PDB file of C-alpha atoms in Angstrom:
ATOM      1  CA  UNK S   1      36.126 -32.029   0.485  1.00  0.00           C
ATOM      2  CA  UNK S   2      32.747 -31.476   1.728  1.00  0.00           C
ATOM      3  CA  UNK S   3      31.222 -29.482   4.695  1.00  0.00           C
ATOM      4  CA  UNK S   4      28.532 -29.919   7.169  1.00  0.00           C
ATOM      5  CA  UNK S   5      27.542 -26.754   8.717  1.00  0.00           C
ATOM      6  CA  UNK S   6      25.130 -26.122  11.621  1.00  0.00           C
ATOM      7  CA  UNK S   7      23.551 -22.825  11.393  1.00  0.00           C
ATOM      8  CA  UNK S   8      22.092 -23.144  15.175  1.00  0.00           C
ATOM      9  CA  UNK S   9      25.116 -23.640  16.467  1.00  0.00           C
ATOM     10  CA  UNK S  10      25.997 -20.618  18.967  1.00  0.00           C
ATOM     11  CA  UNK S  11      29.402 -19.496  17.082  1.00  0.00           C
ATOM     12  CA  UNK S  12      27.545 -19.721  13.696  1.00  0.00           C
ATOM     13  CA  UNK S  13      24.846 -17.591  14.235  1.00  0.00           C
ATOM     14  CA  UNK S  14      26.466 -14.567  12.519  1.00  0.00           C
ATOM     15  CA  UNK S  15      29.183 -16.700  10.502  1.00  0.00           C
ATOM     16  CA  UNK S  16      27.776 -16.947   6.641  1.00  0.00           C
ATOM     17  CA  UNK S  17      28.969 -20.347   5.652  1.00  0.00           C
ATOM     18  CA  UNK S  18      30.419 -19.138   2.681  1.00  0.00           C
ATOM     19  CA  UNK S  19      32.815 -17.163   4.313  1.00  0.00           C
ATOM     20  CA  UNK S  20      34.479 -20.519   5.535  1.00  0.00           C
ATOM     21  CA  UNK S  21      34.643 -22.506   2.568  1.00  0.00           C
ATOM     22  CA  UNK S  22      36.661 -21.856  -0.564  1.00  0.00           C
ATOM     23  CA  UNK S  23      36.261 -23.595  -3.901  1.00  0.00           C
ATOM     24  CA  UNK S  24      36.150 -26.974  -4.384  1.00  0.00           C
ATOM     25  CA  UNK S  25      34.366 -27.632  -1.488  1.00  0.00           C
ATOM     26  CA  UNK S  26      30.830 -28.524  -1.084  1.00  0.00           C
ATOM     27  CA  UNK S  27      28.712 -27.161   1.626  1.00  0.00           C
ATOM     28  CA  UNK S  28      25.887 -28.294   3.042  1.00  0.00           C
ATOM     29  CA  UNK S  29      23.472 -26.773   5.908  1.00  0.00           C
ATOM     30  CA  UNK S  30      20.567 -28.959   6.854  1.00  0.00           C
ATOM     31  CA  UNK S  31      18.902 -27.912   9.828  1.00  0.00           C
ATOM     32  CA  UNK S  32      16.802 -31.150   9.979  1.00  0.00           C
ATOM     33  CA  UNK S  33      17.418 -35.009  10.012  1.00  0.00           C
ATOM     34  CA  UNK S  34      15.955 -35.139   6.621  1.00  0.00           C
ATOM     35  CA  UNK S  35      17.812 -32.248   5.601  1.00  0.00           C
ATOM     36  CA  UNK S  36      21.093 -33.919   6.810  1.00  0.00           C
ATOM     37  CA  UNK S  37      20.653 -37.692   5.527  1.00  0.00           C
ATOM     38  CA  UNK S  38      19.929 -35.790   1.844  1.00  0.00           C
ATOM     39  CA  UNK S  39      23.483 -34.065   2.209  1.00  0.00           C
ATOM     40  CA  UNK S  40      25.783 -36.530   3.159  1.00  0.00           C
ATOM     41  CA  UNK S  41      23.584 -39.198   0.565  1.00  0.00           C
ATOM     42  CA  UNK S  42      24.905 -36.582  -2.071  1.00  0.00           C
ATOM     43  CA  UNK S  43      28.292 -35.854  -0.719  1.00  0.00           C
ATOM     44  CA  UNK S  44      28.690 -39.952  -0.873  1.00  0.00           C
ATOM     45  CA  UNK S  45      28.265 -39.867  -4.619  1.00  0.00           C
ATOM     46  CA  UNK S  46      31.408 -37.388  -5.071  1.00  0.00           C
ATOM     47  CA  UNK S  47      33.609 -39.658  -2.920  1.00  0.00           C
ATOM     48  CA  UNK S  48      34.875 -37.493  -0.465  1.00  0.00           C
ATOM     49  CA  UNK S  49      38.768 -37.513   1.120  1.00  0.00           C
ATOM     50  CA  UNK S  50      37.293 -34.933   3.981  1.00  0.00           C
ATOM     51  CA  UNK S  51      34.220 -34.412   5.513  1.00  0.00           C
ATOM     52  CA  UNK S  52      34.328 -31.175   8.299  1.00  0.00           C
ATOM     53  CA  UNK S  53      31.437 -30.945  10.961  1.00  0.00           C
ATOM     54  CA  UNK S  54      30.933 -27.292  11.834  1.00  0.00           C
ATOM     55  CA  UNK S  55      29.475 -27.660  15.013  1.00  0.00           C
ATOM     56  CA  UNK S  56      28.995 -28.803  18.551  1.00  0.00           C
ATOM     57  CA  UNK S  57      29.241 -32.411  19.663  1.00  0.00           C
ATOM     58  CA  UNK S  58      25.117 -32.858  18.978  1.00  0.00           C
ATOM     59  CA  UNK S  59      26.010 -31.936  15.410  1.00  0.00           C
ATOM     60  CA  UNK S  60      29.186 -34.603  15.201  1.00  0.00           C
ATOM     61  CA  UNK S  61      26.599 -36.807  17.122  1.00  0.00           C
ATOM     62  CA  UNK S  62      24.220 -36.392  14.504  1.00  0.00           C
ATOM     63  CA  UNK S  63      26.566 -36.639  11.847  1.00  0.00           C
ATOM     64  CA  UNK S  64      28.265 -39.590  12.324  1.00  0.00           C
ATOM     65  CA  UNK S  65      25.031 -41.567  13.319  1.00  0.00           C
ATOM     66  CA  UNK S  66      23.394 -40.562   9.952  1.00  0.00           C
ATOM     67  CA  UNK S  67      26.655 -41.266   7.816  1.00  0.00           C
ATOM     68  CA  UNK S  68      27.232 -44.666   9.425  1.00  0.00           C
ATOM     69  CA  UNK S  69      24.546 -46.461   6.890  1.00  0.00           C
ATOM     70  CA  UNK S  70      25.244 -44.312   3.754  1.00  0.00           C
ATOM     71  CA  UNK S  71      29.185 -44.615   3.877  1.00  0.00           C
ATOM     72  CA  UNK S  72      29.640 -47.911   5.877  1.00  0.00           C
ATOM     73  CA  UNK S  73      33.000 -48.121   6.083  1.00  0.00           C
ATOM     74  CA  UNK S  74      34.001 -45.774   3.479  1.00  0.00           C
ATOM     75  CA  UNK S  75      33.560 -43.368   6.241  1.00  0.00           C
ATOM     76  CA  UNK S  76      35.965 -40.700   4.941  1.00  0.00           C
ATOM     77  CA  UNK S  77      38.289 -38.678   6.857  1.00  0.00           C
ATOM     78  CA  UNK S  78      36.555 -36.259   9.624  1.00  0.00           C
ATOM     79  CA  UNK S  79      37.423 -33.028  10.587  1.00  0.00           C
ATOM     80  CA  UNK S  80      35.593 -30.961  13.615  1.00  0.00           C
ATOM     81  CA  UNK S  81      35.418 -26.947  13.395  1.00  0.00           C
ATOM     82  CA  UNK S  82      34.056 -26.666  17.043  1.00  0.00           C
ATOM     83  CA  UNK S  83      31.967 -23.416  17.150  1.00  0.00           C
ATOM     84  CA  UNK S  84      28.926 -25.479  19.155  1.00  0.00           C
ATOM     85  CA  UNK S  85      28.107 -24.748  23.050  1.00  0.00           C
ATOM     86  CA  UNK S  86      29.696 -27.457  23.960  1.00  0.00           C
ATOM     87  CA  UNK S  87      32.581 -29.000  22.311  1.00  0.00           C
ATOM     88  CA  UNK S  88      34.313 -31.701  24.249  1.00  0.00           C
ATOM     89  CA  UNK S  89      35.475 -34.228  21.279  1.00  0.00           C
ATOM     90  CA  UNK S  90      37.317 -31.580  20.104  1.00  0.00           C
ATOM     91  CA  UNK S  91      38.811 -30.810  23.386  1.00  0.00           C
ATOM     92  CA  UNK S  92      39.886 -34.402  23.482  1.00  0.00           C
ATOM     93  CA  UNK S  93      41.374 -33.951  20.027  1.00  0.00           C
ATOM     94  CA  UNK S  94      43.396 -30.881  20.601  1.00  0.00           C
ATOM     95  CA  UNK S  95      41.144 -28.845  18.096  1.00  0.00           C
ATOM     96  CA  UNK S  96      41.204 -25.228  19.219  1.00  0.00           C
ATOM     97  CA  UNK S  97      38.382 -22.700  18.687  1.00  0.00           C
ATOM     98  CA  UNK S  98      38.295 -20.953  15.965  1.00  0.00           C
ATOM     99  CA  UNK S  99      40.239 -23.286  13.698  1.00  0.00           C
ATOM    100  CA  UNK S 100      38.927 -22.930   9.992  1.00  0.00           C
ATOM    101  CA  UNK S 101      38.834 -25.360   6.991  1.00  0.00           C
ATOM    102  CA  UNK S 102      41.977 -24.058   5.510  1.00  0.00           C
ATOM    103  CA  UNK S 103      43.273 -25.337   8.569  1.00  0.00           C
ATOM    104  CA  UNK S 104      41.661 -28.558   8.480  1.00  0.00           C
ATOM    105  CA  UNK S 105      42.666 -28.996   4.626  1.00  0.00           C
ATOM    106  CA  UNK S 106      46.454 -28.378   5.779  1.00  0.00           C
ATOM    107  CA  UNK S 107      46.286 -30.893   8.378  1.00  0.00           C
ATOM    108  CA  UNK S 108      44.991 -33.349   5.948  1.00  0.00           C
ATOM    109  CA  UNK S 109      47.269 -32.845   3.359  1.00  0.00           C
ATOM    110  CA  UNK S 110      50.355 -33.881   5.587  1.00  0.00           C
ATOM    111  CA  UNK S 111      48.620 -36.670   7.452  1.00  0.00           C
ATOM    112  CA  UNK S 112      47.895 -35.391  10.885  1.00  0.00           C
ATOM    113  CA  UNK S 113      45.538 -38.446  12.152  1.00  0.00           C
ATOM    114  CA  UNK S 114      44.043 -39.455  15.328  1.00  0.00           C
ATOM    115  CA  UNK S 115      41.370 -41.826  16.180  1.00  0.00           C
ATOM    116  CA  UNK S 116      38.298 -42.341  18.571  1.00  0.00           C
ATOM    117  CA  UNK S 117      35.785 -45.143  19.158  1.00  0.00           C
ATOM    118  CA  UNK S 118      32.416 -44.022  19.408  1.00  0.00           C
ATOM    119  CA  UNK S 119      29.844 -45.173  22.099  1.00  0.00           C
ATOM    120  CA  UNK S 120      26.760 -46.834  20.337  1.00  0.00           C
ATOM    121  CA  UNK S 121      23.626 -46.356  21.652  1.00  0.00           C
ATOM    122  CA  UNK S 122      20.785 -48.684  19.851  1.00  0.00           C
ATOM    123  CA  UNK S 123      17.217 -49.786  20.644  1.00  0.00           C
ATOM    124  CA  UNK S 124      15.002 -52.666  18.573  1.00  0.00           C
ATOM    125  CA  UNK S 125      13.699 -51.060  15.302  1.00  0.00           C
ATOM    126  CA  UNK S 126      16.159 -48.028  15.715  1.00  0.00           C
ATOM    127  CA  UNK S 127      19.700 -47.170  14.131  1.00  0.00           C
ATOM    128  CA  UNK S 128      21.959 -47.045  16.087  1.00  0.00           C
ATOM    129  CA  UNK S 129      22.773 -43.255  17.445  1.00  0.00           C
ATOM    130  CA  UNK S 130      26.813 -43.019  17.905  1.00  0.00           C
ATOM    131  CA  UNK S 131      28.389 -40.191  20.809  1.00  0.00           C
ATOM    132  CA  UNK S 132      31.423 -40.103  22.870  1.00  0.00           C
ATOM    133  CA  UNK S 133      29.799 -38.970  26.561  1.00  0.00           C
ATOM    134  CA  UNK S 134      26.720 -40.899  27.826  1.00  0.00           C
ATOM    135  CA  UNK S 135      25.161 -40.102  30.869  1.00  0.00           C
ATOM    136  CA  UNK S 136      21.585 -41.202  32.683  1.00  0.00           C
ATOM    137  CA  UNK S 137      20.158 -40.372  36.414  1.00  0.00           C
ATOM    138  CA  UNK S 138      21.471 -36.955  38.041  1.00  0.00           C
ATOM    139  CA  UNK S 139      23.660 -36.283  34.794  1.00  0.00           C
ATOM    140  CA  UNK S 140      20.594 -36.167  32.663  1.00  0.00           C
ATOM    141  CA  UNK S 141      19.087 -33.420  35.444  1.00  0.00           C
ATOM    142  CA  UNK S 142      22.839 -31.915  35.347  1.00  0.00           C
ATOM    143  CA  UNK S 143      22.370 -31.615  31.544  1.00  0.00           C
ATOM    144  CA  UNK S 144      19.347 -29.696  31.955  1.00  0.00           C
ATOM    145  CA  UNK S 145      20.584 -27.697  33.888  1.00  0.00           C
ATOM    146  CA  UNK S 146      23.487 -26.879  31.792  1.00  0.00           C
ATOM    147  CA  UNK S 147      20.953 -26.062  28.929  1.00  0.00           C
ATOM    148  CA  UNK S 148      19.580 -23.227  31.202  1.00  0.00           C
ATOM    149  CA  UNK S 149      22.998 -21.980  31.989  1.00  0.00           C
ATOM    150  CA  UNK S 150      23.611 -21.437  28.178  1.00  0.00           C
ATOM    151  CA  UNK S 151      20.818 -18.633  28.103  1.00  0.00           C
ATOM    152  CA  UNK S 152      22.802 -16.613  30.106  1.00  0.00           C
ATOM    153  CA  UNK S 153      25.892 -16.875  27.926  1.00  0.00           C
ATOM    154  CA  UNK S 154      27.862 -20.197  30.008  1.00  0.00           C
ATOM    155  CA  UNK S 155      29.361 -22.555  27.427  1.00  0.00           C
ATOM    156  CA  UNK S 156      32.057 -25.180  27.291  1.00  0.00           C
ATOM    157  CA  UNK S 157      34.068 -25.378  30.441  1.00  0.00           C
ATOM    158  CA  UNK S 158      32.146 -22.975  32.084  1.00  0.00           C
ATOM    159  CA  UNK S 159      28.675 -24.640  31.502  1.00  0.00           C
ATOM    160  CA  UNK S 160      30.355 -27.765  32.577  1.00  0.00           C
ATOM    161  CA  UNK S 161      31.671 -26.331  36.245  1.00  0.00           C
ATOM    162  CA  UNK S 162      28.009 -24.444  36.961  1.00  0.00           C
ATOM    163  CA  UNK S 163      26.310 -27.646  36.311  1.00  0.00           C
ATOM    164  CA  UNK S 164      28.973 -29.670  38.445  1.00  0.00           C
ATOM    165  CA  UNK S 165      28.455 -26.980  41.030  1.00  0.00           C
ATOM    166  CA  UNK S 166      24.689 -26.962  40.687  1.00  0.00           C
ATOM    167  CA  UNK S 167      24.204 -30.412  40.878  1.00  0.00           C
ATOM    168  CA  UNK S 168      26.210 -30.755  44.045  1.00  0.00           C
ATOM    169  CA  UNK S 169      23.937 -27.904  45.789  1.00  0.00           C
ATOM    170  CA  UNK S 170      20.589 -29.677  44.437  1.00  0.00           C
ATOM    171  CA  UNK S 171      21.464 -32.700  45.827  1.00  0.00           C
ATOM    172  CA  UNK S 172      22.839 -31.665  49.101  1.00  0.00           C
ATOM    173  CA  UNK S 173      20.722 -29.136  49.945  1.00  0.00           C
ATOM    174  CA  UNK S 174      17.200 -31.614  49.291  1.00  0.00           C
ATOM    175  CA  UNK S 175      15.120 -34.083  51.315  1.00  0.00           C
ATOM    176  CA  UNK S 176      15.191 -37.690  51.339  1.00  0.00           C
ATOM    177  CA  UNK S 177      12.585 -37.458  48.376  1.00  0.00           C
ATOM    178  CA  UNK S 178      14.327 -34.782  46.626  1.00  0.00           C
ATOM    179  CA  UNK S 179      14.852 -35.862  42.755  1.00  0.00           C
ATOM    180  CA  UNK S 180      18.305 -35.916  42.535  1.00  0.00           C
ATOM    181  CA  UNK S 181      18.804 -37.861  45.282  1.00  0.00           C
ATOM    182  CA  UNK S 182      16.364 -40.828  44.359  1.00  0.00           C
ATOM    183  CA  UNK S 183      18.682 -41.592  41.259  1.00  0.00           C
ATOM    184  CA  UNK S 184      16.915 -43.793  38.477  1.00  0.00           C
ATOM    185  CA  UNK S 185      16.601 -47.559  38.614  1.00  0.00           C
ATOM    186  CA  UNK S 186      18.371 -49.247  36.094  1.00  0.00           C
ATOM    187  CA  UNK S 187      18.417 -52.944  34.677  1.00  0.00           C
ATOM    188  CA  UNK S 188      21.887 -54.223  33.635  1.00  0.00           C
ATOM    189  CA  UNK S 189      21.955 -57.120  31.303  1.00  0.00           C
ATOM    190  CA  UNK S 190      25.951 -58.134  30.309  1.00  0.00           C
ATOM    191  CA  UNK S 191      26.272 -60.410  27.735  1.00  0.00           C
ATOM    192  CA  UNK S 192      29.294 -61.346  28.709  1.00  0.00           C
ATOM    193  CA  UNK S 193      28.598 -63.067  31.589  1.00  0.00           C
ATOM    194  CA  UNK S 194      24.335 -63.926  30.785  1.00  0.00           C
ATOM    195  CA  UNK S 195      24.199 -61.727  34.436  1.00  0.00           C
ATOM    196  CA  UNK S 196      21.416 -59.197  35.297  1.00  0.00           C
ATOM    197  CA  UNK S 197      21.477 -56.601  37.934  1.00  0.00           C
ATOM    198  CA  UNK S 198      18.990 -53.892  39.201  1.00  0.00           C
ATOM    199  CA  UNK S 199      20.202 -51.077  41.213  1.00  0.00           C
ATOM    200  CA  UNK S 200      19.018 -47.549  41.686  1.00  0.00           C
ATOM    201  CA  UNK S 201      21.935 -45.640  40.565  1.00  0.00           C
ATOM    202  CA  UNK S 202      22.104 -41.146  41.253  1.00  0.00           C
ATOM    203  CA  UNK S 203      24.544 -41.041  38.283  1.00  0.00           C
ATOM    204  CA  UNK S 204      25.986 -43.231  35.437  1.00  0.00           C
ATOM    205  CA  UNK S 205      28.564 -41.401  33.375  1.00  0.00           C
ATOM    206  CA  UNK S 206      30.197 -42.958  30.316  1.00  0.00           C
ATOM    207  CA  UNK S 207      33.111 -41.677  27.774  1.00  0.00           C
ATOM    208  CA  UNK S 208      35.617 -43.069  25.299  1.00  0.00           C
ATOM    209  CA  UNK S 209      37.297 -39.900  25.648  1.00  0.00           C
ATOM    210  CA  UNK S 210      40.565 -39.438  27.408  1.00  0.00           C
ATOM    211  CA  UNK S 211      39.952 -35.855  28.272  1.00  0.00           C
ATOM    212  CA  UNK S 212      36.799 -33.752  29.697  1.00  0.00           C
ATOM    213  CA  UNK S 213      36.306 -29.753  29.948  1.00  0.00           C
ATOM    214  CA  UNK S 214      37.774 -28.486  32.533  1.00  0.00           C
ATOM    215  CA  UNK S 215      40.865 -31.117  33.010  1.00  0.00           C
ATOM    216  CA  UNK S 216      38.232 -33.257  35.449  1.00  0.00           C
ATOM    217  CA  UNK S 217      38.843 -36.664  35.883  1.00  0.00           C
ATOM    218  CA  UNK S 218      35.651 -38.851  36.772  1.00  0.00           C
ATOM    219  CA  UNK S 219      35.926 -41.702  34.897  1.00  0.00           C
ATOM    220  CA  UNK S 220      39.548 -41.910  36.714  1.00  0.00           C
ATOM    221  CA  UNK S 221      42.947 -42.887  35.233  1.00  0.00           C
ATOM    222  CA  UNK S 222      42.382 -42.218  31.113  1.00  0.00           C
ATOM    223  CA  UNK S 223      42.213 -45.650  29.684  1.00  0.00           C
ATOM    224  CA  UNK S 224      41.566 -46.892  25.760  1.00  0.00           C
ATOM    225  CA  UNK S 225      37.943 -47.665  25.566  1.00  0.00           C
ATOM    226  CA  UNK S 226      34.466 -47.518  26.998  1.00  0.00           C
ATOM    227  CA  UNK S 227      35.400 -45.817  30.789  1.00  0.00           C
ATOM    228  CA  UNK S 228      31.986 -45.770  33.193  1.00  0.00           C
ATOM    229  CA  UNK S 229      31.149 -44.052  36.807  1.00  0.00           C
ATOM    230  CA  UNK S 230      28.329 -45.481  38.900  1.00  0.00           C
ATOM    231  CA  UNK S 231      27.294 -44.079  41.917  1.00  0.00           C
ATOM    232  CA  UNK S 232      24.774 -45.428  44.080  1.00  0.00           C
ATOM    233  CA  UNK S 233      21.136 -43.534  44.986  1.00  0.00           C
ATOM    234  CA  UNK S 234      21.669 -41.748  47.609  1.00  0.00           C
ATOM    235  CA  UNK S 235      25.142 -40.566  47.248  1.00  0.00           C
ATOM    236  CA  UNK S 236      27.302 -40.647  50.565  1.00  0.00           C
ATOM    237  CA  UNK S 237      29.368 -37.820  51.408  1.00  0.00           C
ATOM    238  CA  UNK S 238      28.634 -36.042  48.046  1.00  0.00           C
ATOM    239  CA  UNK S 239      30.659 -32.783  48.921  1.00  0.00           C
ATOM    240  CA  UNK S 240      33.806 -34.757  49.291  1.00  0.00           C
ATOM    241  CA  UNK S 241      33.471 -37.629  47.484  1.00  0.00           C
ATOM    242  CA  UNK S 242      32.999 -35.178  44.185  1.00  0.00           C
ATOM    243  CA  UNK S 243      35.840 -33.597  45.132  1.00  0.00           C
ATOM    244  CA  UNK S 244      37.806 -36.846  45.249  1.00  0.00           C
ATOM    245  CA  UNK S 245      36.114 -38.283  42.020  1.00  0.00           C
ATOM    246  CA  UNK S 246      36.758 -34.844  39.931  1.00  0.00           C
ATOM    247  CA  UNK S 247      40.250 -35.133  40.549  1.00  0.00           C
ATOM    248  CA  UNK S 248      40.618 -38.486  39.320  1.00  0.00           C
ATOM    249  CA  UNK S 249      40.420 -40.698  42.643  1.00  0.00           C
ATOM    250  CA  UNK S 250      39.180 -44.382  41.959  1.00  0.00           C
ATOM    251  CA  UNK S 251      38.448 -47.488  44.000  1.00  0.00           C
ATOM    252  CA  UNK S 252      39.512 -47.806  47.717  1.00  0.00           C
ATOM    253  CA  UNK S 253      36.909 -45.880  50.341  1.00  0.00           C
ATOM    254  CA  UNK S 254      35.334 -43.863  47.341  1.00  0.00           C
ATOM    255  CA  UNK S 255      33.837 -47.730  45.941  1.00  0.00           C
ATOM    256  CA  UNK S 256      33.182 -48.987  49.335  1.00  0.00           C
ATOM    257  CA  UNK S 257      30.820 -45.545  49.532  1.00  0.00           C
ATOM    258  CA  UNK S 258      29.462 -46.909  46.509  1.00  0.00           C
ATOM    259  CA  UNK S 259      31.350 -45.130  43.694  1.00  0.00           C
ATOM    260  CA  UNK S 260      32.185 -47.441  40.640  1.00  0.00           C
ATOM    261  CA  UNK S 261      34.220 -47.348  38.380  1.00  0.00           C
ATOM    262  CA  UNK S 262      34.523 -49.721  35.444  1.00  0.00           C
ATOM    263  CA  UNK S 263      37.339 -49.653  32.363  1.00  0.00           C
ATOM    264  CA  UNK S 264      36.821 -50.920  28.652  1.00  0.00           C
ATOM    265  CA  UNK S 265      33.129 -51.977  29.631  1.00  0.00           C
ATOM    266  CA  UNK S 266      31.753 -55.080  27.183  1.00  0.00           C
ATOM    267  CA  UNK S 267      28.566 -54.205  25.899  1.00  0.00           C
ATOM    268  CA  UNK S 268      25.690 -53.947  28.063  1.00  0.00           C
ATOM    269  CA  UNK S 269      21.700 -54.044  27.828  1.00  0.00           C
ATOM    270  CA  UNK S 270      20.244 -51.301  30.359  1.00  0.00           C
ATOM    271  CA  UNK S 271      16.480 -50.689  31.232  1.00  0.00           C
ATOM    272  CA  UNK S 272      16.457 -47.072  31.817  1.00  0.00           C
ATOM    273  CA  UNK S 273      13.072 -45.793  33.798  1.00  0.00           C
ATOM    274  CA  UNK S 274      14.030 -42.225  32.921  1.00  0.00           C
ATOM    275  CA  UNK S 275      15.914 -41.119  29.994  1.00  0.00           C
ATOM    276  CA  UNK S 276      19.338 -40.928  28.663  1.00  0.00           C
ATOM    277  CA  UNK S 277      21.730 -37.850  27.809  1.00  0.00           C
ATOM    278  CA  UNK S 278      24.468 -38.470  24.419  1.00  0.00           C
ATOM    279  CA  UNK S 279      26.530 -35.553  23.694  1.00  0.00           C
ATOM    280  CA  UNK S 280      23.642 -33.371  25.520  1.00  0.00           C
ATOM    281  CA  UNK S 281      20.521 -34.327  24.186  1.00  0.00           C
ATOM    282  CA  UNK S 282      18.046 -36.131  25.970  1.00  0.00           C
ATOM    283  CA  UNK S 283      16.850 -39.329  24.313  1.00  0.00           C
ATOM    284  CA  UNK S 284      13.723 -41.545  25.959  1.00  0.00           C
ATOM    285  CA  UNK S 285      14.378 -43.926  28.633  1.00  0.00           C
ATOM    286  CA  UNK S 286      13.476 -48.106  27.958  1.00  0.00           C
ATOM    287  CA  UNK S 287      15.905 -50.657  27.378  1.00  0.00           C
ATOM    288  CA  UNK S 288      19.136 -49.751  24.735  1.00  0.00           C
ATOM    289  CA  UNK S 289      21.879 -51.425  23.912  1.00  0.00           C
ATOM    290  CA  UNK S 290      25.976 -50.335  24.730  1.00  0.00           C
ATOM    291  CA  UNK S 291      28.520 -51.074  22.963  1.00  0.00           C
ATOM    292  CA  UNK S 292      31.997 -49.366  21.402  1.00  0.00           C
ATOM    293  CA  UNK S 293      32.068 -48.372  17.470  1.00  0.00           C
ATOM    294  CA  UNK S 294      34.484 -49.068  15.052  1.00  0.00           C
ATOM    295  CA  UNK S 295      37.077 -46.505  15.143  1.00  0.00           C
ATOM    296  CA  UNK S 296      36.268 -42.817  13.558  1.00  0.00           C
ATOM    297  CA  UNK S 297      39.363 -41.579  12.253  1.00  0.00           C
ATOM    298  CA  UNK S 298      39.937 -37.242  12.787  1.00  0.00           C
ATOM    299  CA  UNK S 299      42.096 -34.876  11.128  1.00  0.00           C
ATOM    300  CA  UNK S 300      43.403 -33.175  13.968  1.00  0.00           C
ATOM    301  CA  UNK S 301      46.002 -29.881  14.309  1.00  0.00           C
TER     302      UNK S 301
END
């Protein structure tokens, strides 16, 4: 068994790690990329059964980007200990706060498996960076947002409702010019179909999660694979269209006001003026590449 701990992670700040693990375990808390690649390169050479991420969804972000080229698919089994601000994979996964790796080692030992495809994010020269919520336009202002709700002690669900909330008021409330309502113009190129598109889009939300904080719904009826929302710059009707697209509503007068929806997208080549938001950090904008991962496989309660 090994363990990746994030010591900036909000729940960790007064947890010593070695009050979590017991023996036979090794422990490991980088607090840099270097510091991280170094880890899990050593943890490889022991040939782990386990591997637990204590942390938020950047940390599993960052962990299963930087183990994809050292393990390849000797990926071993993960495990999430969700003590991060935010912590919505293991919402999806039915991994409650405060579980611990005795827990996790339990859970293991009888088999107790589920699985998730990752969303991979990858530019020319770059490895590929691997998340399970993607967002660009108002979600990346919604994000930063969020971040400044978290200084005042907002996290998980509630974070999430103050910046759906916010958002809504920022873009209502402002001028034709106003930010949020100008959106960011985008470039879709689908290999599928050799097609390519430009629109100027005030969100695009993607997830290969079947559950968000909160129990909302905007990606619409939970579906296997890559799920995506699209709505047009300017919204229309934002107060009640929200309302509708929060609760799940899809296609019918909500797409005709120009909110898409699109299930088990193929990969796609965007051209992203502003930047781009996976698991809540902000990455630079230019043209990336999206695409579903091979399957991750979690020990889950």
């Amino acid at each position: 068994m090994g363990i990746i701990s994030n010591p900036r992670s909000r729940r960790n700040w007064k947890v010593n790690l070695k009050q979590k693990i017991g023996p036979g375990v090794l422990a490991a808390a980088p607090t840099t990329n270097e510091g991280l690649t170094q880890a899990l390169r050593s943890f490889a050479t022991h040939n782990l059964d386990l591997l637990i991420i204590d942390g938020g969804d950047g940390t599993v972000r960052d962990v299963i980007s930087a183990a994809a080229p050292i393990f390849g698919e000797s990926l071993p089994l993960l495990a999430l200990l969700p003590s991060g601000k935010t912590n919505a994979l293991a919402l999806d996964l039915g991994v409650p706060l405060g579980w611990s790796v005795e827990s996790a080692i339990a859970a293991y030992t009888i088999g107790q498996v589920q699985m998730r495809r990752p969303i991979e994010v990858s530019r020319d020269g770059e490895a590929p960076l691997r998340g399970f919520i993607f967002g660009a336009g108002g979600f990346v202002m919604a994000t930063e947002f969020a971040q400044r709700t978290h200084r005042f002690g907002a996290i998980d669900g509630l974070a999430v409702g103050l910046s759906l909330i916010g958002a809504v008021a920022q873009t209502c409330l402002g001028g034709s010019h106003n930010r949020w309502r100008l959106g960011d113009r985008v470039e879709i190129f689908n290999h599928a179909t050799g097609e390519t598109s430009v629109r100027d889009f005030y969100l695009l939300l993607g997830s290969t999660l079947s559950r968000l904080p909160l129990g909302i719904k905007p990606l619409g009826k939970a579906r296997a694979g890559f799920d995506v929302l699209a709505v047009d710059a300017p919204p229309r009707l934002l107060p009640f269209s929200a309302c509708a697209v929060v609760m799940g509503h899809e296609g019918g007068w909500l797409e005709r006001l120009g909110y898409h929806h699109g299930h088990n997208i193929p990969p796609v080549r965007l051209t992203l003026q502003q930047g781009y938001i996976l698991d809540g950090e902000q990455f630079p904008g230019g043209t990336i590449e999206l695409r579903t991962g091979t399957p991750i496989r979690f020990v889950t309660p």
